[in-house]
Amino acid sequence: MIGLFCAGNARNDEEYSRAVRRKQRYLILLFLAGSAALAVSLLAGSYWEVKINEHMISTYAGVGSGIMTAAVVLWIRFQLILKNPKKLKEMRLSNTDERNQEIGKKAYRFASTGLITALYLICLIGGLWYPILIRVIGIVMWIFLLTYVISYKVFEKKM
């Protein structure tokens, strides 16, 4: 599985197996996050007296259900891979391949640039009608940039 959160540097199948199990723990957290979004939609639609837009209730339900489903499917997929040594080795070789890792790094940089550009344009255009939008997106941009600078410094010292 080559993708957004799949690169690694495991040197053997045993190390990679531990990494897959760790990812499964994160999938459990992801499932719980999806469950929380779904619970908010159910409670807001039924029990809470707070007025929430029907569209937002549906959005929370859809996003929560989607995240839960993806987490379960990936968890099961990882379980099947852990039980099949041939598939485990194949997946490890694919995810530790330097070419695939370099492609992932370039894709991250390109996506990050696109994200910052889109957020900037949303601030400029959307801020004309919704001034709060500038504050919210500005905070998101600062969090992104601050995270980048801090992580760069940490990795610079480690490597």
Coordinates of N, CA and C in Angstrom, one line a residue:
M1 N 0.9 -1.2 0.0 CA 0.0 0.0 0.0 C 0.9 1.2 0.0
I2 N 1.0 1.9 -1.1 CA 1.7 3.1 -1.2 C 0.8 4.3 -1.1
G3 N 1.1 5.2 -0.2 CA 0.1 6.3 0.0 C 0.6 7.3 1.0
L4 N -0.3 8.1 1.4 CA 0.0 9.3 2.2 C 0.7 8.9 3.5
F5 N 0.4 7.9 4.2 CA 0.9 7.6 5.5 C 1.7 6.2 5.5
C6 N 2.2 5.8 4.4 CA 2.7 4.4 4.3 C 4.2 4.3 4.2
A7 N 5.0 5.3 4.0 CA 6.4 5.2 3.8 C 7.0 4.8 5.2
G8 N 8.1 4.1 5.1 CA 8.8 3.6 6.3 C 10.3 3.3 5.9
N9 N 11.0 2.9 7.0 CA 12.4 2.5 6.8 C 12.7 1.2 7.5
A10 N 11.7 0.3 7.6 CA 12.0 -1.0 8.3 C 13.0 -1.8 7.4
R11 N 13.9 -2.4 8.2 CA 15.0 -3.2 7.5 C 14.6 -4.6 7.3
N12 N 13.6 -5.1 8.0 CA 13.2 -6.5 7.8 C 11.7 -6.6 8.1
D13 N 11.2 -7.9 7.8 CA 9.8 -8.1 8.0 C 9.3 -7.9 9.4
E14 N 10.1 -8.3 10.3 CA 9.7 -8.2 11.7 C 9.5 -6.7 12.2
E15 N 10.5 -5.8 11.8 CA 10.3 -4.4 12.0 C 9.1 -3.9 11.3
Y16 N 8.9 -4.3 10.1 CA 7.7 -3.8 9.4 C 6.4 -4.3 10.0
S17 N 6.4 -5.5 10.5 CA 5.2 -6.0 11.1 C 4.9 -5.2 12.4
R18 N 5.9 -4.8 13.1 CA 5.6 -3.9 14.3 C 5.1 -2.5 13.8
A19 N 5.6 -2.0 12.7 CA 5.1 -0.7 12.2 C 3.7 -0.8 11.8
V20 N 3.3 -2.0 11.1 CA 1.9 -2.2 10.7 C 1.0 -2.2 11.9
R21 N 1.4 -2.9 13.0 CA 0.6 -3.0 14.2 C 0.4 -1.6 14.8
R22 N 1.5 -0.8 14.8 CA 1.4 0.5 15.3 C 0.4 1.3 14.5
K23 N 0.4 1.1 13.2 CA -0.6 1.8 12.3 C -2.0 1.4 12.6
Q24 N -2.1 0.1 13.0 CA -3.5 -0.4 13.4 C -4.0 0.3 14.6
R25 N -3.1 0.6 15.5 CA -3.5 1.4 16.7 C -4.0 2.8 16.4
Y26 N -3.3 3.4 15.4 CA -3.8 4.7 14.9 C -5.1 4.6 14.2
L27 N -5.4 3.5 13.6 CA -6.7 3.3 12.9 C -7.8 3.2 13.9
I28 N -7.5 2.6 15.1 CA -8.5 2.5 16.2 C -8.8 3.9 16.6
L29 N -7.8 4.8 16.8 CA -8.0 6.2 17.1 C -8.8 6.9 16.0
L30 N -8.5 6.6 14.8 CA -9.3 7.2 13.7 C -10.8 6.7 13.7
F31 N -11.0 5.5 14.0 CA -12.3 5.0 14.2 C -13.1 5.7 15.3
L32 N -12.4 5.9 16.4 CA -13.0 6.6 17.5 C -13.4 8.1 17.1
A33 N -12.5 8.7 16.3 CA -12.7 10.1 15.9 C -14.0 10.1 15.0
G34 N -14.1 9.1 14.1 CA -15.3 9.0 13.2 C -16.5 8.8 14.0
S35 N -16.4 7.9 15.1 CA -17.5 7.6 16.0 C -18.0 8.9 16.7
A36 N -17.0 9.7 17.1 CA -17.4 11.0 17.7 C -18.2 11.9 16.8
A37 N -17.7 12.0 15.6 CA -18.5 12.8 14.6 C -19.9 12.3 14.4
L38 N -20.0 11.0 14.2 CA -21.3 10.4 14.0 C -22.2 10.6 15.3
A39 N -21.6 10.5 16.5 CA -22.4 10.7 17.7 C -22.9 12.1 17.8
V40 N -22.0 13.1 17.4 CA -22.4 14.5 17.4 C -23.6 14.7 16.5
S41 N -23.6 14.1 15.3 CA -24.7 14.2 14.4 C -26.0 13.6 14.9
L42 N -25.9 12.4 15.6 CA -27.1 11.8 16.1 C -27.6 12.5 17.3
L43 N -26.7 13.0 18.2 CA -27.2 13.7 19.4 C -27.8 15.1 19.0
A44 N -27.1 15.8 18.0 CA -27.6 17.1 17.6 C -28.9 17.0 16.9
G45 N -29.1 15.9 16.2 CA -30.4 15.8 15.5 C -31.5 15.3 16.4
S46 N -31.2 14.7 17.5 CA -32.3 14.1 18.3 C -32.4 14.7 19.7
Y47 N -31.4 14.9 20.4 CA -31.5 15.2 21.9 C -31.1 16.6 22.2
W48 N -30.1 17.2 21.6 CA -29.6 18.5 22.0 C -30.6 19.6 21.6
E49 N -30.6 20.6 22.4 CA -31.5 21.7 22.1 C -30.8 22.8 21.3
V50 N -29.6 22.6 21.0 CA -28.8 23.5 20.2 C -29.2 23.4 18.8
K51 N -29.5 24.6 18.2 CA -29.9 24.6 16.8 C -28.7 24.4 15.9
I52 N -28.6 23.3 15.2 CA -27.6 23.0 14.2 C -28.2 22.8 12.8
N53 N -27.6 23.4 11.9 CA -28.1 23.3 10.5 C -28.2 21.9 10.1
E54 N -29.3 21.5 9.4 CA -29.5 20.1 9.0 C -28.4 19.7 8.0
H55 N -27.9 20.6 7.2 CA -26.8 20.2 6.3 C -25.5 19.8 7.1
M56 N -25.2 20.5 8.2 CA -24.1 20.2 9.1 C -24.3 18.9 9.8
I57 N -25.5 18.6 10.2 CA -25.7 17.3 10.9 C -25.5 16.2 9.9
S58 N -25.9 16.3 8.6 CA -25.7 15.3 7.6 C -24.2 15.2 7.3
T59 N -23.5 16.4 7.3 CA -22.1 16.3 7.0 C -21.3 15.6 8.1
Y60 N -21.6 15.9 9.4 CA -21.0 15.1 10.5 C -21.3 13.6 10.3
A61 N -22.5 13.3 10.0 CA -22.8 11.9 9.9 C -22.1 11.2 8.8
G62 N -22.0 11.9 7.6 CA -21.3 11.3 6.5 C -19.8 11.2 6.7
V63 N -19.2 12.2 7.2 CA -17.8 12.2 7.5 C -17.4 11.2 8.5
G64 N -18.2 11.1 9.6 CA -18.0 10.2 10.6 C -18.1 8.7 10.1
S65 N -19.2 8.5 9.4 CA -19.4 7.1 8.8 C -18.2 6.7 7.9
G66 N -17.9 7.7 7.0 CA -16.8 7.4 6.1 C -15.5 7.1 6.8
I67 N -15.1 7.9 7.8 CA -13.9 7.7 8.5 C -13.9 6.3 9.2
M68 N -15.0 6.0 9.8 CA -15.2 4.7 10.5 C -15.0 3.6 9.5
T69 N -15.6 3.7 8.4 CA -15.6 2.6 7.4 C -14.1 2.4 6.9
A70 N -13.5 3.6 6.5 CA -12.1 3.5 6.1 C -11.2 2.9 7.1
A71 N -11.4 3.2 8.4 CA -10.5 2.7 9.4 C -10.7 1.2 9.6
V72 N -12.0 0.7 9.5 CA -12.3 -0.7 9.6 C -11.7 -1.5 8.4
V73 N -11.9 -1.0 7.2 CA -11.4 -1.6 6.0 C -9.8 -1.7 6.1
L74 N -9.2 -0.6 6.4 CA -7.7 -0.7 6.5 C -7.2 -1.6 7.6
W75 N -7.9 -1.6 8.7 CA -7.5 -2.4 9.8 C -7.6 -3.9 9.4
I76 N -8.7 -4.3 8.8 CA -8.8 -5.7 8.3 C -7.8 -6.0 7.2
R77 N -7.5 -5.1 6.3 CA -6.5 -5.3 5.3 C -5.1 -5.5 6.0
F78 N -4.8 -4.7 7.0 CA -3.5 -4.9 7.7 C -3.5 -6.2 8.4
Q79 N -4.6 -6.7 8.9 CA -4.6 -8.0 9.6 C -4.3 -9.1 8.6
L80 N -5.0 -9.0 7.4 CA -4.7 -10.0 6.4 C -3.3 -10.0 5.9
I81 N -2.7 -8.8 5.8 CA -1.3 -8.7 5.4 C -0.4 -9.3 6.5
L82 N -0.7 -9.0 7.7 CA 0.2 -9.6 8.8 C 0.2 -11.1 8.9
K83 N -0.9 -11.7 8.4 CA -1.1 -13.2 8.4 C -0.4 -13.8 7.2
N84 N 0.0 -13.0 6.2 CA 0.5 -13.5 5.0 C 2.0 -13.0 4.8
P85 N 3.0 -13.8 5.1 CA 4.4 -13.4 5.1 C 4.8 -12.9 3.7
K86 N 4.3 -13.5 2.7 CA 4.6 -13.1 1.3 C 4.1 -11.6 1.0
K87 N 2.9 -11.4 1.4 CA 2.3 -10.0 1.2 C 3.0 -9.0 2.1
L88 N 3.3 -9.4 3.3 CA 4.0 -8.5 4.2 C 5.4 -8.1 3.6
K89 N 6.1 -9.0 3.1 CA 7.4 -8.7 2.5 C 7.2 -7.8 1.3
E90 N 6.2 -8.1 0.5 CA 6.0 -7.3 -0.7 C 5.6 -5.9 -0.4
M91 N 4.8 -5.7 0.7 CA 4.4 -4.4 1.1 C 5.6 -3.6 1.7
R92 N 6.4 -4.3 2.5 CA 7.6 -3.7 3.1 C 8.5 -3.2 2.0
L93 N 8.8 -4.0 1.0 CA 9.7 -3.6 -0.1 C 9.1 -2.4 -0.9
S94 N 7.8 -2.4 -1.1 CA 7.2 -1.3 -1.8 C 7.3 0.0 -1.0
N95 N 7.0 -0.1 0.3 CA 7.0 1.1 1.1 C 8.4 1.6 1.5
T96 N 9.4 0.8 1.5 CA 10.7 1.2 1.8 C 11.5 1.5 0.6
D97 N 10.9 1.4 -0.6 CA 11.6 1.7 -1.9 C 11.9 3.2 -1.9
E98 N 13.2 3.5 -2.2 CA 13.6 4.9 -2.2 C 12.9 5.7 -3.3
R99 N 12.7 5.1 -4.4 CA 12.0 5.8 -5.5 C 10.6 6.2 -5.0
N100 N 9.8 5.3 -4.4 CA 8.5 5.6 -3.9 C 8.5 6.6 -2.8
Q101 N 9.5 6.6 -1.9 CA 9.6 7.6 -0.9 C 9.9 8.9 -1.4
E102 N 10.7 9.0 -2.5 CA 11.0 10.3 -3.1 C 9.8 10.9 -3.8
I103 N 9.0 10.0 -4.4 CA 7.8 10.4 -5.1 C 6.8 11.0 -4.0
G104 N 6.8 10.3 -2.9 CA 5.9 10.7 -1.8 C 6.3 12.1 -1.2
K105 N 7.6 12.3 -1.1 CA 8.1 13.6 -0.6 C 7.8 14.7 -1.6
K106 N 7.9 14.5 -2.9 CA 7.6 15.5 -3.9 C 6.1 15.8 -3.9
A107 N 5.3 14.7 -3.8 CA 3.9 14.9 -3.7 C 3.4 15.7 -2.5
Y108 N 4.1 15.4 -1.4 CA 3.8 16.2 -0.2 C 4.1 17.7 -0.4
R109 N 5.2 18.0 -1.0 CA 5.6 19.4 -1.2 C 4.6 20.1 -2.2
F110 N 4.2 19.3 -3.2 CA 3.3 19.9 -4.2 C 1.9 20.1 -3.6
A111 N 1.5 19.2 -2.8 CA 0.2 19.3 -2.1 C 0.2 20.4 -1.1
S112 N 1.3 20.6 -0.4 CA 1.4 21.6 0.6 C 1.4 23.0 0.0
T113 N 2.1 23.1 -1.2 CA 2.0 24.4 -1.9 C 0.6 24.7 -2.4
G114 N 0.0 23.7 -2.9 CA -1.4 23.9 -3.4 C -2.4 24.2 -2.2
L115 N -2.2 23.6 -1.1 CA -3.0 23.9 0.1 C -2.8 25.3 0.6
I116 N -1.6 25.8 0.7 CA -1.3 27.1 1.2 C -1.9 28.1 0.1
T117 N -1.7 27.9 -1.1 CA -2.2 28.8 -2.2 C -3.7 28.8 -2.1
A118 N -4.4 27.7 -2.0 CA -5.8 27.7 -1.9 C -6.3 28.4 -0.7
L119 N -5.7 28.2 0.5 CA -6.1 28.9 1.7 C -5.9 30.4 1.5
Y120 N -4.8 30.8 0.9 CA -4.6 32.2 0.7 C -5.7 32.8 -0.2
L121 N -6.0 32.2 -1.3 CA -7.1 32.7 -2.2 C -8.5 32.7 -1.5
I122 N -8.7 31.7 -0.6 CA -10.0 31.7 0.1 C -10.0 32.9 1.1
C123 N -8.9 33.2 1.7 CA -8.8 34.3 2.6 C -9.1 35.6 1.8
L124 N -8.5 35.8 0.7 CA -8.7 37.0 -0.1 C -10.1 37.2 -0.6
I125 N -10.6 36.1 -1.2 CA -12.0 36.2 -1.8 C -13.1 36.0 -0.8
G126 N -13.0 35.0 0.0 CA -14.1 34.7 1.0 C -14.1 35.8 2.1
G127 N -13.0 36.4 2.4 CA -12.9 37.4 3.5 C -13.7 38.6 3.2
L128 N -14.0 38.8 1.9 CA -14.9 40.0 1.5 C -16.3 39.8 2.1
W129 N -16.8 38.6 2.1 CA -18.2 38.3 2.6 C -18.2 37.8 4.0
Y130 N -17.2 37.1 4.4 CA -17.1 36.5 5.7 C -15.8 36.8 6.4
P131 N -15.7 37.9 7.1 CA -14.5 38.4 7.7 C -13.9 37.3 8.7
I132 N -14.7 36.6 9.3 CA -14.2 35.6 10.3 C -13.4 34.5 9.6
L133 N -13.7 34.3 8.3 CA -13.0 33.3 7.5 C -11.5 33.6 7.5
I134 N -11.1 34.9 7.4 CA -9.7 35.3 7.3 C -9.1 34.8 8.6
R135 N -9.7 35.0 9.8 CA -9.1 34.7 11.0 C -8.9 33.1 11.1
V136 N -10.0 32.4 10.8 CA -9.9 31.0 10.9 C -8.9 30.4 10.0
I137 N -8.9 30.8 8.7 CA -7.9 30.2 7.8 C -6.5 30.7 8.1
G138 N -6.4 32.0 8.6 CA -5.1 32.5 9.0 C -4.5 31.6 10.1
I139 N -5.4 31.2 11.1 CA -4.9 30.4 12.2 C -4.4 29.0 11.6
V140 N -5.2 28.5 10.7 CA -4.8 27.2 10.1 C -3.5 27.3 9.3
M141 N -3.3 28.4 8.6 CA -2.0 28.6 7.9 C -0.9 28.8 8.9
W142 N -1.1 29.5 10.0 CA 0.0 29.6 10.9 C 0.3 28.3 11.6
I143 N -0.7 27.5 11.9 CA -0.5 26.2 12.5 C 0.4 25.3 11.5
F144 N 0.0 25.3 10.3 CA 0.7 24.6 9.3 C 2.2 25.0 9.2
L145 N 2.4 26.3 9.1 CA 3.7 26.9 8.9 C 4.6 26.7 10.2
L146 N 4.0 26.8 11.3 CA 4.7 26.6 12.6 C 5.1 25.2 12.8
T147 N 4.1 24.3 12.4 CA 4.4 22.8 12.5 C 5.6 22.5 11.5
Y148 N 5.6 23.1 10.4 CA 6.6 22.8 9.4 C 8.0 23.3 9.9
V149 N 8.1 24.5 10.5 CA 9.3 25.0 11.0 C 9.9 24.2 12.1
I150 N 9.0 23.9 13.1 CA 9.4 23.1 14.2 C 9.8 21.7 13.8
S151 N 9.1 21.0 13.0 CA 9.4 19.7 12.6 C 10.7 19.7 11.7
Y152 N 10.9 20.7 11.0 CA 12.2 20.9 10.2 C 13.4 20.9 11.1
K153 N 13.3 21.8 12.2 CA 14.4 21.9 13.1 C 14.6 20.6 13.9
V154 N 13.6 19.9 14.3 CA 13.7 18.7 15.0 C 14.4 17.6 14.1
F155 N 13.9 17.5 12.9 CA 14.5 16.5 12.0 C 15.9 16.9 11.5
E156 N 16.2 18.2 11.5 CA 17.5 18.6 11.1 C 18.5 18.2 12.2
K157 N 18.1 18.2 13.4 CA 19.0 17.8 14.5 C 19.1 16.2 14.6
K158 N 18.1 15.5 14.2 CA 18.1 14.1 14.3 C 18.9 13.5 13.1
M159 N 18.9 14.1 12.0 CA 19.5 13.5 10.8 C 20.9 14.0 10.5

